[in-house]
């Protein structure tokens, strides 16, 4: 049988069948089950089929594919429609370099991005939104007293995966969206780093919403553990550029086989930025990602953009 469970379906305990071999099952997979799918205590089913994935969100520990960490791809989630990038506006400060990485991963996986800015009671969003003004990136602002209506409407009827640094309020947000989730909530340390509270990805059915899809499915959110970096070794150089749509048009005027690095004397990106058609910090971020792919970047803090006042450095 093929199971595509809804949020009100019983929780089924299942193990992967031997005939699947080394094929892994990840959060978001749609699977075929045989055996006892009643969800009764002690019941056990087997996963005998994994449906073709319509999207796969991946990350690596590093950007450089020549390293062991860069070669090790981690599938974050399968079959997501939307990547919700959760960033605090303060405590800890926003990291636009990290957001840039998540955008690249979203576009590469053909998943729509949504920027969720938390702790809007502590700082305004102008600096972050100004940085992404050319992208027309959809966003929501979250305060402790927000009713979450705007966010709920954007999540309704979709499979959304939430990513963000520890301490940005992701688990708190999940608990507000799904009160029975009871996700662990941590604090931010004195040096502005969040403490890891979520330790595994988990899919949670959202309560019914009036804007759910025509079939009445209210949607799912997939909460992921807080991450310090989002490696992109699995993303090609061409796809990396597509994560910066505000720069793509400029490359039409680049010479053939242009690598778009600062060393390329005839690269059109510099003139594009000089003409005020893109934020120079965006070009710096793109070139930093290019450099890190060849092992030239600083892998210790890959989410920081050098000189970016938003990065707190």
CSV table of C-alpha atoms in Angstrom, one decimal, residues 1-305:
chain,number,residue,atom,x,y,z
A,1,UNK,CA,0.0,0.0,0.0
A,2,UNK,CA,1.1,3.6,-0.4
A,3,UNK,CA,0.7,5.9,2.5
A,4,UNK,CA,0.5,9.7,2.2
A,5,UNK,CA,-0.6,10.5,5.8
A,6,UNK,CA,-2.5,13.5,6.8
A,7,UNK,CA,-2.0,15.3,10.1
A,8,UNK,CA,-4.9,13.4,11.8
A,9,UNK,CA,-3.7,10.0,10.7
A,10,UNK,CA,-2.4,7.7,13.5
A,11,UNK,CA,1.3,7.6,14.3
A,12,UNK,CA,2.7,4.5,12.7
A,13,UNK,CA,5.9,2.9,13.8
A,14,UNK,CA,7.7,1.4,10.8
A,15,UNK,CA,11.1,0.0,9.9
A,16,UNK,CA,12.9,0.1,6.6
A,17,UNK,CA,12.5,-3.2,4.7
A,18,UNK,CA,15.7,-5.0,3.8
A,19,UNK,CA,14.9,-5.0,0.1
A,20,UNK,CA,15.4,-1.2,0.1
A,21,UNK,CA,19.1,-1.8,0.5
A,22,UNK,CA,21.1,1.3,1.4
A,23,UNK,CA,18.5,3.7,0.3
A,24,UNK,CA,17.8,6.1,3.2
A,25,UNK,CA,14.5,7.4,4.4
A,26,UNK,CA,14.4,11.1,5.4
A,27,UNK,CA,11.8,13.4,6.9
A,28,UNK,CA,9.3,14.4,4.2
A,29,UNK,CA,9.5,11.1,2.2
A,30,UNK,CA,6.3,9.6,1.0
A,31,UNK,CA,6.5,5.9,1.5
A,32,UNK,CA,4.7,2.7,0.9
A,33,UNK,CA,3.9,0.6,4.0
A,34,UNK,CA,2.9,-3.0,4.6
A,35,UNK,CA,2.0,-4.6,7.9
A,36,UNK,CA,0.2,-3.2,10.8
A,37,UNK,CA,-0.5,0.5,10.1
A,38,UNK,CA,-3.1,0.9,12.8
A,39,UNK,CA,-0.8,2.9,15.1
A,40,UNK,CA,-1.9,0.7,18.1
A,41,UNK,CA,0.7,0.1,20.8
A,42,UNK,CA,3.2,-2.5,19.8
A,43,UNK,CA,2.2,-2.4,16.1
A,44,UNK,CA,5.0,-2.4,13.5
A,45,UNK,CA,4.9,-1.8,9.8
A,46,UNK,CA,7.6,-2.0,7.1
A,47,UNK,CA,8.6,0.6,4.6
A,48,UNK,CA,8.8,-1.2,1.3
A,49,UNK,CA,8.8,1.7,-1.2
A,50,UNK,CA,10.0,5.3,-1.2
A,51,UNK,CA,8.2,7.5,-3.8
A,52,UNK,CA,10.2,9.6,-6.2
A,53,UNK,CA,11.1,12.9,-4.5
A,54,UNK,CA,9.8,16.1,-6.1
A,55,UNK,CA,12.3,18.2,-4.2
A,56,UNK,CA,15.4,17.5,-2.1
A,57,UNK,CA,17.0,20.1,0.2
A,58,UNK,CA,20.6,19.3,0.8
A,59,UNK,CA,23.6,20.8,2.7
A,60,UNK,CA,27.2,19.9,3.4
A,61,UNK,CA,29.3,20.7,6.4
A,62,UNK,CA,31.8,22.6,4.2
A,63,UNK,CA,31.7,24.3,0.8
A,64,UNK,CA,34.9,22.6,-0.6
A,65,UNK,CA,34.1,19.3,-2.4
A,66,UNK,CA,37.7,18.3,-2.1
A,67,UNK,CA,37.4,17.8,1.7
A,68,UNK,CA,35.7,14.9,3.4
A,69,UNK,CA,33.2,17.2,5.0
A,70,UNK,CA,32.4,18.9,1.7
A,71,UNK,CA,31.8,15.5,0.0
A,72,UNK,CA,29.4,14.4,2.6
A,73,UNK,CA,26.0,15.5,1.5
A,74,UNK,CA,23.2,15.6,4.1
A,75,UNK,CA,19.6,15.5,2.9
A,76,UNK,CA,17.8,17.9,5.2
A,77,UNK,CA,14.3,17.1,4.0
A,78,UNK,CA,12.4,15.7,1.0
A,79,UNK,CA,9.3,17.0,-0.8
A,80,UNK,CA,9.3,20.4,0.8
A,81,UNK,CA,7.4,23.3,-1.0
A,82,UNK,CA,8.9,26.1,1.0
A,83,UNK,CA,12.1,26.9,2.9
A,84,UNK,CA,11.3,29.2,5.9
A,85,UNK,CA,14.6,30.9,6.8
A,86,UNK,CA,14.3,32.0,10.4
A,87,UNK,CA,16.5,34.8,11.5
A,88,UNK,CA,16.4,37.0,14.6
A,89,UNK,CA,16.7,40.8,14.1
A,90,UNK,CA,18.7,40.9,17.4
A,91,UNK,CA,20.1,38.6,20.1
A,92,UNK,CA,21.6,37.0,18.1
A,93,UNK,CA,22.1,39.5,15.3
A,94,UNK,CA,21.1,38.6,11.7
A,95,UNK,CA,23.7,36.9,9.5
A,96,UNK,CA,23.0,37.8,5.9
A,97,UNK,CA,25.7,35.4,4.7
A,98,UNK,CA,23.8,32.5,6.2
A,99,UNK,CA,20.6,33.7,4.7
A,100,UNK,CA,22.3,34.0,1.3
A,101,UNK,CA,23.4,30.3,1.6
A,102,UNK,CA,19.9,29.2,2.4
A,103,UNK,CA,18.6,31.1,-0.6
A,104,UNK,CA,21.1,29.3,-2.9
A,105,UNK,CA,20.1,26.0,-1.4
A,106,UNK,CA,16.4,26.8,-1.9
A,107,UNK,CA,16.7,27.9,-5.5
A,108,UNK,CA,18.9,24.9,-6.2
A,109,UNK,CA,16.3,22.5,-4.8
A,110,UNK,CA,13.5,24.4,-6.6
A,111,UNK,CA,11.9,25.3,-3.2
A,112,UNK,CA,10.3,28.7,-2.6
A,113,UNK,CA,12.1,30.8,0.1
A,114,UNK,CA,10.3,32.7,2.9
A,115,UNK,CA,12.2,35.0,5.2
A,116,UNK,CA,10.9,34.9,8.8
A,117,UNK,CA,12.3,37.7,10.9
A,118,UNK,CA,11.9,37.1,14.6
A,119,UNK,CA,12.4,39.3,17.7
A,120,UNK,CA,11.0,42.3,15.8
A,121,UNK,CA,10.3,43.9,19.1
A,122,UNK,CA,14.1,44.3,19.7
A,123,UNK,CA,15.2,45.8,16.3
A,124,UNK,CA,13.7,47.0,13.1
A,125,UNK,CA,13.9,45.0,9.8
A,126,UNK,CA,15.0,47.9,7.6
A,127,UNK,CA,18.7,46.9,7.3
A,128,UNK,CA,17.9,43.2,6.4
A,129,UNK,CA,15.1,44.1,4.0
A,130,UNK,CA,17.3,46.7,2.4
A,131,UNK,CA,19.9,44.2,1.7
A,132,UNK,CA,17.4,42.0,-0.2
A,133,UNK,CA,15.3,44.8,-1.8
A,134,UNK,CA,16.2,43.8,-5.4
A,135,UNK,CA,15.0,40.2,-4.7
A,136,UNK,CA,11.4,41.0,-3.6
A,137,UNK,CA,11.9,38.2,-1.1
A,138,UNK,CA,8.6,37.4,0.7
A,139,UNK,CA,8.9,37.9,4.5
A,140,UNK,CA,7.0,38.0,7.7
A,141,UNK,CA,7.9,39.9,11.0
A,142,UNK,CA,7.4,38.1,14.3
A,143,UNK,CA,7.1,39.7,17.7
A,144,UNK,CA,6.3,37.9,21.0
A,145,UNK,CA,2.7,39.3,20.8
A,146,UNK,CA,2.2,38.6,17.0
A,147,UNK,CA,-1.0,36.6,16.2
A,148,UNK,CA,0.9,34.7,13.5
A,149,UNK,CA,-2.0,35.1,11.1
A,150,UNK,CA,0.2,36.2,8.2
A,151,UNK,CA,2.6,33.3,8.7
A,152,UNK,CA,-0.2,30.7,9.1
A,153,UNK,CA,-1.7,31.8,5.8
A,154,UNK,CA,1.7,31.3,4.0
A,155,UNK,CA,2.1,27.9,5.6
A,156,UNK,CA,-1.4,26.6,4.9
A,157,UNK,CA,-1.6,23.7,2.5
A,158,UNK,CA,2.1,23.4,2.0
A,159,UNK,CA,5.1,21.4,3.3
A,160,UNK,CA,7.5,24.0,4.8
A,161,UNK,CA,10.9,23.3,6.3
A,162,UNK,CA,12.3,25.7,8.9
A,163,UNK,CA,16.0,26.4,9.2
A,164,UNK,CA,17.9,28.9,11.3
A,165,UNK,CA,20.7,29.3,13.8
A,166,UNK,CA,20.1,28.2,17.4
A,167,UNK,CA,18.7,30.9,19.5
A,168,UNK,CA,16.7,32.7,16.8
A,169,UNK,CA,13.4,31.6,18.3
A,170,UNK,CA,12.6,28.8,15.8
A,171,UNK,CA,11.5,26.3,18.4
A,172,UNK,CA,9.4,28.9,20.2
A,173,UNK,CA,7.7,29.7,16.9
A,174,UNK,CA,7.0,26.1,16.2
A,175,UNK,CA,5.5,25.7,19.6
A,176,UNK,CA,3.2,28.6,18.9
A,177,UNK,CA,2.1,27.2,15.6
A,178,UNK,CA,1.7,23.7,16.9
A,179,UNK,CA,1.1,23.9,20.7
A,180,UNK,CA,1.3,20.2,21.2
A,181,UNK,CA,4.7,20.0,19.6
A,182,UNK,CA,6.5,20.8,22.9
A,183,UNK,CA,9.8,21.5,21.2
A,184,UNK,CA,12.7,22.3,23.5
A,185,UNK,CA,13.5,26.0,23.8
A,186,UNK,CA,16.9,27.3,24.7
A,187,UNK,CA,18.6,30.7,25.4
A,188,UNK,CA,21.3,32.8,23.8
A,189,UNK,CA,24.7,32.8,25.4
A,190,UNK,CA,26.6,35.9,26.4
A,191,UNK,CA,28.6,35.9,23.2
A,192,UNK,CA,25.5,35.9,21.0
A,193,UNK,CA,25.3,32.3,20.1
A,194,UNK,CA,22.2,30.2,20.5
A,195,UNK,CA,22.4,26.9,22.4
A,196,UNK,CA,21.3,23.9,20.3
A,197,UNK,CA,17.9,22.7,21.6
A,198,UNK,CA,16.4,20.7,18.7
A,199,UNK,CA,18.4,17.6,18.0
A,200,UNK,CA,16.5,16.0,15.1
A,201,UNK,CA,14.2,17.1,12.2
A,202,UNK,CA,10.5,16.4,12.9
A,203,UNK,CA,7.4,16.9,10.8
A,204,UNK,CA,4.4,18.4,12.5
A,205,UNK,CA,0.9,18.7,11.2
A,206,UNK,CA,-0.5,22.3,11.3
A,207,UNK,CA,-3.9,23.0,12.8
A,208,UNK,CA,-6.7,23.6,10.2
A,209,UNK,CA,-6.6,27.0,8.5
A,210,UNK,CA,-9.3,28.7,6.4
A,211,UNK,CA,-6.8,29.2,3.6
A,212,UNK,CA,-5.8,25.5,3.3
A,213,UNK,CA,-5.7,24.0,-0.2
A,214,UNK,CA,-8.8,22.7,-2.0
A,215,UNK,CA,-8.4,19.2,-0.5
A,216,UNK,CA,-8.5,20.6,3.0
A,217,UNK,CA,-4.9,19.7,3.9
A,218,UNK,CA,-3.8,22.3,6.5
A,219,UNK,CA,-0.1,21.8,5.8
A,220,UNK,CA,3.0,20.6,7.6
A,221,UNK,CA,6.0,22.3,9.1
A,222,UNK,CA,9.3,20.4,9.4
A,223,UNK,CA,11.4,21.7,12.3
A,224,UNK,CA,15.2,21.1,11.9
A,225,UNK,CA,18.0,21.3,14.4
A,226,UNK,CA,19.7,24.7,14.7
A,227,UNK,CA,22.8,25.0,12.4
A,228,UNK,CA,25.9,27.1,12.4
A,229,UNK,CA,26.6,26.8,8.7
A,230,UNK,CA,25.0,25.7,5.5
A,231,UNK,CA,27.7,24.2,3.2
A,232,UNK,CA,27.1,24.3,-0.5
A,233,UNK,CA,29.7,22.0,-2.0
A,234,UNK,CA,26.9,20.1,-3.7
A,235,UNK,CA,25.8,23.2,-5.7
A,236,UNK,CA,27.4,23.9,-9.0
A,237,UNK,CA,29.0,27.2,-9.7
A,238,UNK,CA,26.2,28.0,-12.2
A,239,UNK,CA,23.5,27.2,-9.7
A,240,UNK,CA,25.3,29.3,-7.1
A,241,UNK,CA,24.9,32.4,-9.3
A,242,UNK,CA,21.1,31.6,-9.6
A,243,UNK,CA,21.0,32.1,-5.8
A,244,UNK,CA,21.8,35.8,-6.5
A,245,UNK,CA,19.1,36.7,-9.1
A,246,UNK,CA,20.0,40.4,-8.6
A,247,UNK,CA,23.4,39.7,-10.2
A,248,UNK,CA,22.4,37.2,-13.0
A,249,UNK,CA,21.4,39.9,-15.6
A,250,UNK,CA,24.8,41.5,-15.4
A,251,UNK,CA,26.6,38.3,-16.5
A,252,UNK,CA,25.2,38.6,-20.0
A,253,UNK,CA,27.9,41.2,-20.7
A,254,UNK,CA,30.7,39.0,-19.2
A,255,UNK,CA,33.3,37.4,-21.6
A,256,UNK,CA,33.0,33.8,-22.4
A,257,UNK,CA,34.0,31.4,-19.6
A,258,UNK,CA,34.2,34.3,-17.1
A,259,UNK,CA,34.6,32.9,-13.6
A,260,UNK,CA,33.1,36.1,-12.0
A,261,UNK,CA,35.9,36.4,-9.5
A,262,UNK,CA,37.5,39.7,-8.5
A,263,UNK,CA,40.6,38.7,-10.5
A,264,UNK,CA,38.5,38.6,-13.8
A,265,UNK,CA,39.4,42.0,-15.2
A,266,UNK,CA,36.5,42.1,-17.7
A,267,UNK,CA,33.8,40.7,-15.3
A,268,UNK,CA,30.7,42.8,-15.8
A,269,UNK,CA,29.6,42.3,-12.2
A,270,UNK,CA,31.8,45.1,-10.9
A,271,UNK,CA,30.4,47.7,-13.4
A,272,UNK,CA,26.8,46.5,-12.5
A,273,UNK,CA,27.4,47.2,-8.8
A,274,UNK,CA,29.2,50.5,-9.5
A,275,UNK,CA,26.1,51.6,-11.5
A,276,UNK,CA,24.0,51.0,-8.4
A,277,UNK,CA,22.1,48.1,-9.9
A,278,UNK,CA,23.0,45.7,-7.0
A,279,UNK,CA,24.2,46.0,-3.4
A,280,UNK,CA,28.0,45.6,-3.3
A,281,UNK,CA,27.6,43.4,-0.2
A,282,UNK,CA,25.6,41.0,-2.4
A,283,UNK,CA,28.5,40.7,-4.9
A,284,UNK,CA,31.0,40.3,-2.0
A,285,UNK,CA,28.9,37.5,-0.6
A,286,UNK,CA,28.6,35.8,-4.0
A,287,UNK,CA,32.4,36.0,-4.5
A,288,UNK,CA,33.1,34.7,-1.0
A,289,UNK,CA,31.0,31.7,-1.7
A,290,UNK,CA,32.9,31.1,-5.0
A,291,UNK,CA,36.2,31.4,-3.1
A,292,UNK,CA,35.0,29.0,-0.4
A,293,UNK,CA,34.2,26.4,-3.0
A,294,UNK,CA,37.9,26.2,-3.9
A,295,UNK,CA,39.0,26.0,-0.3
A,296,UNK,CA,39.9,29.7,0.0
A,297,UNK,CA,37.1,30.8,2.3
A,298,UNK,CA,37.0,30.9,6.1
A,299,UNK,CA,35.1,27.8,7.0
A,300,UNK,CA,35.0,28.7,10.7
A,301,UNK,CA,32.3,31.4,10.2
A,302,UNK,CA,30.9,30.8,6.8
A,303,UNK,CA,27.7,32.6,7.6
A,304,UNK,CA,29.4,36.0,8.0
A,305,UNK,CA,29.8,38.5,5.2
